[in-house]
PDB file of C-alpha atoms in Angstrom:
ATOM      1  CA  UNK A   1     173.325  58.051 -11.717  1.00 66.00           C
ATOM      2  CA  UNK A   2     173.548  59.257  -8.279  1.00 77.00           C
ATOM      3  CA  UNK A   3     175.612  57.553  -5.151  1.00 76.00           C
ATOM      4  CA  UNK A   4     174.315  54.893  -3.273  1.00 82.00           C
ATOM      5  CA  UNK A   5     172.659  56.035   0.050  1.00 81.00           C
ATOM      6  CA  UNK A   6     174.732  55.471   2.984  1.00 80.00           C
ATOM      7  CA  UNK A   7     172.242  54.717   6.111  1.00 82.00           C
ATOM      8  CA  UNK A   8     174.933  55.563   8.778  1.00 82.00           C
ATOM      9  CA  UNK A   9     176.797  58.250   6.946  1.00 79.00           C
ATOM     10  CA  UNK A  10     177.861  60.165  10.455  1.00 78.00           C
ATOM     11  CA  UNK A  11     179.779  57.002  11.555  1.00 84.00           C
ATOM     12  CA  UNK A  12     181.492  56.069   8.399  1.00 87.00           C
ATOM     13  CA  UNK A  13     182.523  59.546   7.911  1.00 85.00           C
ATOM     14  CA  UNK A  14     183.936  59.833  11.230  1.00 86.00           C
ATOM     15  CA  UNK A  15     185.556  56.627  10.994  1.00 91.00           C
ATOM     16  CA  UNK A  16     187.119  57.699   7.501  1.00 91.00           C
ATOM     17  CA  UNK A  17     188.293  61.192   8.936  1.00 90.00           C
ATOM     18  CA  UNK A  18     189.805  59.475  12.308  1.00 92.00           C
ATOM     19  CA  UNK A  19     191.785  56.897   9.686  1.00 93.00           C
ATOM     20  CA  UNK A  20     192.714  59.714   7.437  1.00 93.00           C
ATOM     21  CA  UNK A  21     194.375  61.811  10.431  1.00 93.00           C
ATOM     22  CA  UNK A  22     196.349  58.605  11.695  1.00 93.00           C
ATOM     23  CA  UNK A  23     197.743  57.982   7.977  1.00 92.00           C
ATOM     24  CA  UNK A  24     198.658  61.435   7.360  1.00 92.00           C
ATOM     25  CA  UNK A  25     201.119  61.406  10.267  1.00 92.00           C
ATOM     26  CA  UNK A  26     203.732  59.896   8.281  1.00 90.00           C
ATOM     27  CA  UNK A  27     203.973  62.790   5.834  1.00 89.00           C
ATOM     28  CA  UNK A  28     206.550  65.041   6.710  1.00 88.00           C
ATOM     29  CA  UNK A  29     205.407  68.321   8.515  1.00 89.00           C
ATOM     30  CA  UNK A  30     206.573  70.756   6.337  1.00 88.00           C
ATOM     31  CA  UNK A  31     204.520  69.369   3.224  1.00 87.00           C
ATOM     32  CA  UNK A  32     201.601  71.390   2.215  1.00 90.00           C
ATOM     33  CA  UNK A  33     199.544  68.791   1.280  1.00 90.00           C
ATOM     34  CA  UNK A  34     199.569  67.212   4.917  1.00 90.00           C
ATOM     35  CA  UNK A  35     198.624  70.653   6.276  1.00 92.00           C
ATOM     36  CA  UNK A  36     195.716  70.845   4.004  1.00 92.00           C
ATOM     37  CA  UNK A  37     194.532  67.378   4.714  1.00 91.00           C
ATOM     38  CA  UNK A  38     194.657  67.960   8.321  1.00 93.00           C
ATOM     39  CA  UNK A  39     192.978  71.104   8.201  1.00 92.00           C
ATOM     40  CA  UNK A  40     189.751  70.049   6.056  1.00 87.00           C
ATOM     41  CA  UNK A  41     189.687  66.516   7.822  1.00 89.00           C
ATOM     42  CA  UNK A  42     189.635  67.917  11.210  1.00 87.00           C
ATOM     43  CA  UNK A  43     187.256  70.539  10.098  1.00 83.00           C
ATOM     44  CA  UNK A  44     184.740  68.518   8.509  1.00 77.00           C
ATOM     45  CA  UNK A  45     183.359  66.284  11.614  1.00 75.00           C
ATOM     46  CA  UNK A  46     182.044  69.590  13.038  1.00 75.00           C
ATOM     47  CA  UNK A  47     180.016  70.239   9.684  1.00 70.00           C
ATOM     48  CA  UNK A  48     178.542  66.965  10.177  1.00 68.00           C
ATOM     49  CA  UNK A  49     177.009  68.267  13.462  1.00 62.00           C
ATOM     50  CA  UNK A  50     175.821  71.202  11.868  1.00 64.00           C
ATOM     51  CA  UNK A  51     174.467  71.781   8.414  1.00 55.00           C
ATOM     52  CA  UNK A  52     176.460  69.963   5.864  1.00 55.00           C
ATOM     53  CA  UNK A  53     177.197  72.619   2.920  1.00 55.00           C
ATOM     54  CA  UNK A  54     179.850  70.901   1.125  1.00 57.00           C
ATOM     55  CA  UNK A  55     177.906  68.479  -0.944  1.00 60.00           C
ATOM     56  CA  UNK A  56     175.901  65.285  -0.565  1.00 71.00           C
ATOM     57  CA  UNK A  57     177.030  63.127   2.479  1.00 76.00           C
ATOM     58  CA  UNK A  58     177.819  60.201   0.265  1.00 79.00           C
ATOM     59  CA  UNK A  59     180.160  62.696  -1.850  1.00 80.00           C
ATOM     60  CA  UNK A  60     182.117  63.474   1.425  1.00 81.00           C
ATOM     61  CA  UNK A  61     182.635  59.819   2.106  1.00 84.00           C
ATOM     62  CA  UNK A  62     183.791  59.133  -1.440  1.00 88.00           C
ATOM     63  CA  UNK A  63     186.307  62.098  -1.012  1.00 88.00           C
ATOM     64  CA  UNK A  64     187.293  60.730   2.187  1.00 89.00           C
ATOM     65  CA  UNK A  65     188.132  57.353   0.646  1.00 92.00           C
ATOM     66  CA  UNK A  66     189.754  58.685  -2.058  1.00 93.00           C
ATOM     67  CA  UNK A  67     191.959  60.748   0.035  1.00 91.00           C
ATOM     68  CA  UNK A  68     193.084  57.676   2.156  1.00 92.00           C
ATOM     69  CA  UNK A  69     193.665  55.915  -1.185  1.00 93.00           C
ATOM     70  CA  UNK A  70     196.014  59.119  -2.468  1.00 91.00           C
ATOM     71  CA  UNK A  71     197.623  59.202   0.965  1.00 89.00           C
ATOM     72  CA  UNK A  72     199.008  55.477   0.425  1.00 88.00           C
ATOM     73  CA  UNK A  73     200.155  56.212  -2.805  1.00 88.00           C
ATOM     74  CA  UNK A  74     202.172  59.264  -1.871  1.00 85.00           C
ATOM     75  CA  UNK A  75     203.808  57.322   0.811  1.00 84.00           C
ATOM     76  CA  UNK A  76     204.914  54.881  -1.580  1.00 83.00           C
ATOM     77  CA  UNK A  77     206.249  57.274  -4.061  1.00 82.00           C
ATOM     78  CA  UNK A  78     207.921  59.026  -1.074  1.00 80.00           C
ATOM     79  CA  UNK A  79     209.477  55.941   0.090  1.00 76.00           C
ATOM     80  CA  UNK A  80     210.675  55.238  -3.476  1.00 73.00           C
ATOM     81  CA  UNK A  81     212.093  58.837  -3.702  1.00 72.00           C
ATOM     82  CA  UNK A  82     213.800  58.272  -0.270  1.00 59.00           C
ATOM     83  CA  UNK A  83     215.715  54.922  -1.597  1.00 61.00           C
ATOM     84  CA  UNK A  84     217.130  56.557  -4.772  1.00 62.00           C
ATOM     85  CA  UNK A  85     218.441  59.567  -2.813  1.00 56.00           C
ATOM     86  CA  UNK A  86     220.244  57.168  -0.351  1.00 59.00           C
ATOM     87  CA  UNK A  87     221.480  54.908  -3.416  1.00 58.00           C
ATOM     88  CA  UNK A  88     222.957  58.524  -4.968  1.00 61.00           C
ATOM     89  CA  UNK A  89     224.937  58.967  -1.744  1.00 56.00           C
TER      90      UNK A  89
END
C-alpha cells in the first residue's frame, strides 16, 4: 500500500516548508532540533527544482506534515516546562 498521488506536489511541499520555517521560529535558537529542521527544510525546496533523491515526493509531503505536528507538540511541552519552572521559583 503506497501513498496517494499528490498532483501539485511542488506547491504543497513549498507551502509546508514555508509553514515549518515560520512555526520553528518560536523554538529557542540554541536547540539542536531547531537548527536541524531549519537546515533540511531550507535545503529541500532546492531539491524539488533538481532531482528528488530523498524519496517519493508524497513521502516528503508526509514528512513535512509530521514535522509541523511535532513542532506544535514540542511548543506545548516547552510551555508546560516553562510554567513548572516559574512555579518553582
